[in-house]
PDB file of C-alpha atoms in Angstrom:
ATOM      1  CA  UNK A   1       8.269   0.803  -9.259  1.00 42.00           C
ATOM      2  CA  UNK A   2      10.324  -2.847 -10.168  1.00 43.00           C
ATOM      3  CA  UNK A   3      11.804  -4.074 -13.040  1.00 44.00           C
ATOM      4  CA  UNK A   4       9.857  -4.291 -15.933  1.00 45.00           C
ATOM      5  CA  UNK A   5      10.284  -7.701 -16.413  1.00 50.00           C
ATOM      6  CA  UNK A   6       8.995  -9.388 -12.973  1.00 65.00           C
ATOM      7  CA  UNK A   7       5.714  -8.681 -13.841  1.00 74.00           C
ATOM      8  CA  UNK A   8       3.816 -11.165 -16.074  1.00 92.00           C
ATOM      9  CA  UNK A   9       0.355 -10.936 -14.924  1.00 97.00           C
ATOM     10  CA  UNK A  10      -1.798  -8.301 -14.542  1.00 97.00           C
ATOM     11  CA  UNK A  11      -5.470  -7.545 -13.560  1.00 98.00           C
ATOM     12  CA  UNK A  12      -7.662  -3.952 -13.328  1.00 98.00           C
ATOM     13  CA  UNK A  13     -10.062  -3.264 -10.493  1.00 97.00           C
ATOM     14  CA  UNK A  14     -12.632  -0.756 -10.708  1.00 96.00           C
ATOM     15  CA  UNK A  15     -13.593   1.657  -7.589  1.00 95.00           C
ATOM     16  CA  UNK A  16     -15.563   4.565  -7.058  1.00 93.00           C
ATOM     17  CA  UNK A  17     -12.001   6.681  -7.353  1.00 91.00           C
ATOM     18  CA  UNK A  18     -11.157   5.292 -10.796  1.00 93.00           C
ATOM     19  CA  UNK A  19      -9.538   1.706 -12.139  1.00 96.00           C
ATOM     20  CA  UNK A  20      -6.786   0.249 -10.610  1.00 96.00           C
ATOM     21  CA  UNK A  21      -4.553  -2.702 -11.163  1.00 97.00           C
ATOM     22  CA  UNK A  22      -1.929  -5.138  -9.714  1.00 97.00           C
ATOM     23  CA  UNK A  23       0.830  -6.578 -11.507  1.00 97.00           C
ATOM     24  CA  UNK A  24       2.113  -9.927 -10.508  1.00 97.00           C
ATOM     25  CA  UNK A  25       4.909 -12.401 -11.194  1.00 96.00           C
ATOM     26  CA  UNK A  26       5.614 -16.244 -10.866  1.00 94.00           C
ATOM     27  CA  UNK A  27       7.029 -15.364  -7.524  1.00 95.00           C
ATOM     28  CA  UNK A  28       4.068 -13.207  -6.535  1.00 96.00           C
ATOM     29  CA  UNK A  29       2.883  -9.511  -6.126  1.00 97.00           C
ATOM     30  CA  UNK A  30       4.949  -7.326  -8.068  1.00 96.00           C
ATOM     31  CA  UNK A  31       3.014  -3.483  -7.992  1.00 96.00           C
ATOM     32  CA  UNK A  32      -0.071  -2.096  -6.933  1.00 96.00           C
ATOM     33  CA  UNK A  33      -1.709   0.771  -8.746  1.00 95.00           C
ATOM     34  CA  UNK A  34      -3.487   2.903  -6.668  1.00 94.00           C
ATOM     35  CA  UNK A  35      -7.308   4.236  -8.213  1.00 94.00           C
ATOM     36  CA  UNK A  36      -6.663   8.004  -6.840  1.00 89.00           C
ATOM     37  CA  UNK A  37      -5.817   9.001 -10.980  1.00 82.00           C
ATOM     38  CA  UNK A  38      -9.329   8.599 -12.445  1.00 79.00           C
ATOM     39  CA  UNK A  39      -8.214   6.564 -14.579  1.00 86.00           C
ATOM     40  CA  UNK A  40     -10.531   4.502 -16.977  1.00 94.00           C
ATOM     41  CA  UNK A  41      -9.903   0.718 -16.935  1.00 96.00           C
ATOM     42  CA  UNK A  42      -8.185   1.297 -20.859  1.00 95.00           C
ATOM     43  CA  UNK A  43      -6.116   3.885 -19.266  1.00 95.00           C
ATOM     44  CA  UNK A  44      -5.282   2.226 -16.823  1.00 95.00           C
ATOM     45  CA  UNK A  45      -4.332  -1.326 -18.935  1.00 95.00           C
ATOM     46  CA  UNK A  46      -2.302   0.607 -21.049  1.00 95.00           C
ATOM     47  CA  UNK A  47      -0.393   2.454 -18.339  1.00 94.00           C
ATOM     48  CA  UNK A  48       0.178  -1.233 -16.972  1.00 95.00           C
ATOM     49  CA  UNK A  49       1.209  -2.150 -20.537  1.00 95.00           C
ATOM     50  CA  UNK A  50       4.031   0.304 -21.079  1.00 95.00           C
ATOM     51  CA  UNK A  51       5.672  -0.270 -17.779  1.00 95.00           C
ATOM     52  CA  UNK A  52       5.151  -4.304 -18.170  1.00 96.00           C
ATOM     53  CA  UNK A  53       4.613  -4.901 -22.021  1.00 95.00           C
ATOM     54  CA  UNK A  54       4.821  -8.915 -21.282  1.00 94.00           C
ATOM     55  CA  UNK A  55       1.750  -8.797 -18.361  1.00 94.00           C
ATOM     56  CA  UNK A  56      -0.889  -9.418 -20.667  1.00 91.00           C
ATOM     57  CA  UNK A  57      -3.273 -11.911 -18.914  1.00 95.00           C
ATOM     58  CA  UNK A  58      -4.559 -12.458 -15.451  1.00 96.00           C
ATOM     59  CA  UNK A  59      -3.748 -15.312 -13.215  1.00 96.00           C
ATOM     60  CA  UNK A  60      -5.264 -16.605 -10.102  1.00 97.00           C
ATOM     61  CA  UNK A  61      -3.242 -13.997  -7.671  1.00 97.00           C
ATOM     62  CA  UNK A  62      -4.113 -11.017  -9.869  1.00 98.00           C
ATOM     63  CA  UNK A  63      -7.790 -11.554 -10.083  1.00 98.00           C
ATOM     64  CA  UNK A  64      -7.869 -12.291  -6.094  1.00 98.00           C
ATOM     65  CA  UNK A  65      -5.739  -9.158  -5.331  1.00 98.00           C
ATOM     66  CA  UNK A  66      -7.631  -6.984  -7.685  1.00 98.00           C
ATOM     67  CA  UNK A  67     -11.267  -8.745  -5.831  1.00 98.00           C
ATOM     68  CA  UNK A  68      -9.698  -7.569  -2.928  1.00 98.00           C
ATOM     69  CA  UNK A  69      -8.547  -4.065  -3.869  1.00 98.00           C
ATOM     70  CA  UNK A  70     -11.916  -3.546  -5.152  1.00 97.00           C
ATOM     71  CA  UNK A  71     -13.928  -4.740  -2.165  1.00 97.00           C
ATOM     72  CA  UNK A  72     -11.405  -2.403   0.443  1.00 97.00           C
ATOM     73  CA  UNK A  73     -12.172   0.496  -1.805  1.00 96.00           C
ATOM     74  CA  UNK A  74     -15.749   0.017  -1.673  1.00 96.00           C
ATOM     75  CA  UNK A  75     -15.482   0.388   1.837  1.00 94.00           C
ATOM     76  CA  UNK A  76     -15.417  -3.516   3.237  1.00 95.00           C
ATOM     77  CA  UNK A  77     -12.668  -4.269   5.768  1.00 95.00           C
ATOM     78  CA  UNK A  78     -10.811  -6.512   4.156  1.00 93.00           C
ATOM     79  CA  UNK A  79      -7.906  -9.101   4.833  1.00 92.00           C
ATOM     80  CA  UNK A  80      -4.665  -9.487   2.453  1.00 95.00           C
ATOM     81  CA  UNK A  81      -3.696 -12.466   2.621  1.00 93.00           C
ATOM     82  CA  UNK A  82      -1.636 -12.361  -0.594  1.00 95.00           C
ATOM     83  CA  UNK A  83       1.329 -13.652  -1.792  1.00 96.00           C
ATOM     84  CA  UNK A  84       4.286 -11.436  -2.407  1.00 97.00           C
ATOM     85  CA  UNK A  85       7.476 -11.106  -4.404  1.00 96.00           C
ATOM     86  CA  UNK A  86       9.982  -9.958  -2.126  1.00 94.00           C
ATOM     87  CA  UNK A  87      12.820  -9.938  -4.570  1.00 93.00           C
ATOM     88  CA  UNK A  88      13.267  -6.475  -4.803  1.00 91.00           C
ATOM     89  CA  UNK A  89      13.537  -5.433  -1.234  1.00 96.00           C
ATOM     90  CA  UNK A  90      16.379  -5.257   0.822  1.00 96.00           C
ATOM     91  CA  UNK A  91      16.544  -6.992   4.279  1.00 97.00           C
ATOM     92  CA  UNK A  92      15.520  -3.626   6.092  1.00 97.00           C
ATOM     93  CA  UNK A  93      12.556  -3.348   3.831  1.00 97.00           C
ATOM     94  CA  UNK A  94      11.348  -6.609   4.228  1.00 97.00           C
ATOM     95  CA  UNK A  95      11.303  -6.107   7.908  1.00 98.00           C
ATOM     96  CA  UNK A  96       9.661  -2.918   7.706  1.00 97.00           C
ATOM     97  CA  UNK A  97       7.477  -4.620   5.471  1.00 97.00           C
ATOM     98  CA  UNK A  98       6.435  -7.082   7.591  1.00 97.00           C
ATOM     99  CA  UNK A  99       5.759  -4.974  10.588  1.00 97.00           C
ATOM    100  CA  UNK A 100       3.615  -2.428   8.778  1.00 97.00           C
ATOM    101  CA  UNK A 101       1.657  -5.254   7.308  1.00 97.00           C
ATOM    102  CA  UNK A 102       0.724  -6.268  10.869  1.00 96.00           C
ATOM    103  CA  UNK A 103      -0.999  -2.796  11.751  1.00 96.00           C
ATOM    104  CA  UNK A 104      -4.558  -3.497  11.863  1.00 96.00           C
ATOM    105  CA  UNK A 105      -7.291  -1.821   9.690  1.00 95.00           C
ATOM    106  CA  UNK A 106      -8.644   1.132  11.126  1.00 94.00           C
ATOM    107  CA  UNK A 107      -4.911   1.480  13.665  1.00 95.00           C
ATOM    108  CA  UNK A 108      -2.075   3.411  12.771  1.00 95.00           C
ATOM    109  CA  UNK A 109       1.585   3.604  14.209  1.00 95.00           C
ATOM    110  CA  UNK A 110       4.460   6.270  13.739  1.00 95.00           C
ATOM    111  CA  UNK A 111       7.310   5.642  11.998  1.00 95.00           C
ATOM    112  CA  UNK A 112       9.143   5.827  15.258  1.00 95.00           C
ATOM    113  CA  UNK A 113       6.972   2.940  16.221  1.00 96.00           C
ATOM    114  CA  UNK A 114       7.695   0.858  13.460  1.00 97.00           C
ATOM    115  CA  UNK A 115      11.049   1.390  13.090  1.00 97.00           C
ATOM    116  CA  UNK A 116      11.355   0.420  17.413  1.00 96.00           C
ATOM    117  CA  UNK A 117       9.696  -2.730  16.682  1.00 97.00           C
ATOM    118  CA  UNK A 118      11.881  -3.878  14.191  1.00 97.00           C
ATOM    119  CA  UNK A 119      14.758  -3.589  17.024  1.00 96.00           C
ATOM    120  CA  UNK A 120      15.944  -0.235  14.930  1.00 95.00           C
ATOM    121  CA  UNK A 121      15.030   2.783  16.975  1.00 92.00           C
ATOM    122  CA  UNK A 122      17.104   4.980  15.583  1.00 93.00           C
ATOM    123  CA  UNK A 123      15.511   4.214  12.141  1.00 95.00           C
ATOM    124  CA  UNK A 124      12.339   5.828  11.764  1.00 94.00           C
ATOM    125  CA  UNK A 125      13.601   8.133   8.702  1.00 94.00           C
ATOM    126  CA  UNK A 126      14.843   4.892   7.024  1.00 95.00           C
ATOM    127  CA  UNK A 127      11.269   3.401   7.796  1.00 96.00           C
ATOM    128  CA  UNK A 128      10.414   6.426   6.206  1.00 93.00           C
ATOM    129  CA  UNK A 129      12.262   5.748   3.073  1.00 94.00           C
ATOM    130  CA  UNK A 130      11.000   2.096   2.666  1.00 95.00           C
ATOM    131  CA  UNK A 131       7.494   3.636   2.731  1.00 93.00           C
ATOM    132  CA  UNK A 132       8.190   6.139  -0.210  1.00 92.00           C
ATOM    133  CA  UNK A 133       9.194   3.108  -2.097  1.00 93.00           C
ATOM    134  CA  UNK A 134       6.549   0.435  -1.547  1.00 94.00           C
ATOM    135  CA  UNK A 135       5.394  -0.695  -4.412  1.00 95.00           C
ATOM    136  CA  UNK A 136       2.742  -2.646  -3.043  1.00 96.00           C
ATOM    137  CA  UNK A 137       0.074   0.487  -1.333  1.00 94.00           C
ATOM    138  CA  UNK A 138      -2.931  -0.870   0.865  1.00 95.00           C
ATOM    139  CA  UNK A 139      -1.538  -4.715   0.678  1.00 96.00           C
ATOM    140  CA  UNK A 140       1.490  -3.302   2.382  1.00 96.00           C
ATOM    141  CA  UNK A 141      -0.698  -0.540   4.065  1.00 96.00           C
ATOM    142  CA  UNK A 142       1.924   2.208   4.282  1.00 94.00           C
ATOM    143  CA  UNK A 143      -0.785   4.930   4.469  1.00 94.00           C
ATOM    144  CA  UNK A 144      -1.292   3.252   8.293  1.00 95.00           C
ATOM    145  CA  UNK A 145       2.488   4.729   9.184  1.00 95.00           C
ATOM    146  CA  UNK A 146       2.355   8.471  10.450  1.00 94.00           C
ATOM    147  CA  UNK A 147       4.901  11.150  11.768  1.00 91.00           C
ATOM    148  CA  UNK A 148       5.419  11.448  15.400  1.00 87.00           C
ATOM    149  CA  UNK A 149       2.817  14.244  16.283  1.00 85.00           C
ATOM    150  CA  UNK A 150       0.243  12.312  14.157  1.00 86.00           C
ATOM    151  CA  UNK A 151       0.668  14.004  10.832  1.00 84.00           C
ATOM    152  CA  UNK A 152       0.422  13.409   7.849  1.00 85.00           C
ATOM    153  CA  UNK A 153       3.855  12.803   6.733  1.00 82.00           C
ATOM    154  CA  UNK A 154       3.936  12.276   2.712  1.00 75.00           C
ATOM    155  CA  UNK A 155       2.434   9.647   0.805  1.00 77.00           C
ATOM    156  CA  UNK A 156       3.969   8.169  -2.636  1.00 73.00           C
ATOM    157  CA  UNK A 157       1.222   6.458  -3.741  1.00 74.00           C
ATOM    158  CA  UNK A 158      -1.172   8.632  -5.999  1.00 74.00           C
ATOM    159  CA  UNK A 159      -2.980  12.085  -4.519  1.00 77.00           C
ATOM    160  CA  UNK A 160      -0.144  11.873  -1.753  1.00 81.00           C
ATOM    161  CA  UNK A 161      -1.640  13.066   1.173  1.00 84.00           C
ATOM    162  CA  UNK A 162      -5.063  14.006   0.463  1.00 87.00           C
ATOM    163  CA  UNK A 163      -5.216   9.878  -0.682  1.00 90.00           C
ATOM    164  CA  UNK A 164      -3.730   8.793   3.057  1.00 92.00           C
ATOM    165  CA  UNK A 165      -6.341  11.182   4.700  1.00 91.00           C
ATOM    166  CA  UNK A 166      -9.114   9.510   2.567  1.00 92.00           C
ATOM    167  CA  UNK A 167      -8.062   6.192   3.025  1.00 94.00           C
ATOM    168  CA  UNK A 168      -7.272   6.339   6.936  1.00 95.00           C
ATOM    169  CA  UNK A 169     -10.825   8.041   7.540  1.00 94.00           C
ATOM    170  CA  UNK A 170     -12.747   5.358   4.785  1.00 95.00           C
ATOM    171  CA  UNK A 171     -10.964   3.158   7.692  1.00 96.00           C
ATOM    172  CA  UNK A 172     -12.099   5.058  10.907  1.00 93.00           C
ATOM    173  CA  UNK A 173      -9.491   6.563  11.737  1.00 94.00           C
ATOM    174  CA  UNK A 174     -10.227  10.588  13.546  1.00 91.00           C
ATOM    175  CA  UNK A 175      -8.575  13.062  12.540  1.00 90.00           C
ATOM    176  CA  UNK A 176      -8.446  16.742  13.774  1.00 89.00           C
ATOM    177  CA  UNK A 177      -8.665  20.415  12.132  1.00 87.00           C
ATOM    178  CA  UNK A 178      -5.531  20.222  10.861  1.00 84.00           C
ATOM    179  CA  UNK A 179      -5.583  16.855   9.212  1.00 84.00           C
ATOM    180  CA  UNK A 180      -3.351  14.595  12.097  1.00 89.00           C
ATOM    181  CA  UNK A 181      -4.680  11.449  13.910  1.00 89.00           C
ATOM    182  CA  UNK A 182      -6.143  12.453  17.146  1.00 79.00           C
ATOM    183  CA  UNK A 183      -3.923  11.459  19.918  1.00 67.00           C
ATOM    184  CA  UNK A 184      -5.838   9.119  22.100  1.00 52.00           C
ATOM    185  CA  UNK A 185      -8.694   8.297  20.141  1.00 44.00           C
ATOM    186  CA  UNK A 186      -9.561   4.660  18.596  1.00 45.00           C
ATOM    187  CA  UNK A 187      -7.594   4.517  15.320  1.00 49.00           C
ATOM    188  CA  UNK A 188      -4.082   5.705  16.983  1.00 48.00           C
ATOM    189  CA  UNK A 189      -1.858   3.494  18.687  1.00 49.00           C
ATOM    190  CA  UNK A 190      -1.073   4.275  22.447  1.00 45.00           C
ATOM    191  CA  UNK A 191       2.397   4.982  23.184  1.00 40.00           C
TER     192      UNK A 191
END
């Protein structure tokens, strides 16, 4: 979660999984709240309210983001092509950022992976760390960044892992008895 005060703008989707919203700033995307709570869109605009009491009206980016939220949650593969306030993240987030936002819909890499293409091998448990905190779920698609063996490794936004299994299979992604990505299979990465 940011600062209180970025956030200016807000607008509520609705989904199948309960009302959602996105909270923006001047600068761009501030927060992303996920559907997973059940929440009614008045629950859900005053949740929005206490954490940012001055985002009060939509703007452009809101409604667009929210469109967008609520067409990928009704199941449409989806582009986010959205701008973002990067204020709040350090350097190594921003790169970590960036490379997760470049795994395709429906793909998936390890945190091992990501954390190798940012020229950082040895930083998969930071990579880790930067996906606990993004505050920006499915437009920075951290749910697409598994453990090693293709489990499911923890998942901050809300109904942790039970939401990452949902929203990697609404995506196509296989997964086996025990709830990993099957090695091998479209959906995982090769290594």
């Amino acid at each position: 979660m940011r600062k209180q005060e970025s956030g200016e703008y807000r607008s509520i989707f609705v989904t199948e999984f309960g009302s959602g919203a996105v909270v923006a700033s001047a600068e761009g995307l501030v927060e992303v709240f996920l559907p997973f709570a059940g929440n009614s869109p008045a629950e859900m605009a005053e949740r929005v309210g206490e954490l940012y009491p001055s985002a009060v009206r939509e703007n452009p980016l809101t409604m667009k983001a929210a469109g967008l939220l609520q067409r990928y949650f009704a199941g449409e593969k989806v582009t986010f092509d959205i701008k973002i306030d990067r204020r709040g993240f350090t350097p190594f987030q921003q790169a970590v950022y960036a490379e997760v936002s470049k795994i395709p819909y429906g793909m998936v890499k390890t945190y091992g992976e990501v954390a190798g293409a940012i020229g950082r091998q040895r930083a998969a448990r930071g990579v880790g760390t930067s996906m606990a905190r993004n505050p920006l779920p499915i437009i920075i698609p951290c749910h697409r960044v598994v453990g090693g063996a293709g489990d499911m490794t923890g998942y901050s936004g809300a109904g942790g892992i039970v939401s990452k299994r949902l929203l990697l299979t609404m995506e196509g992604v296989v997964l086996d008895d025990c709830g990993r990505v099957k090695p091998s299979v479209p959906g995982r990465n090769d290594r």
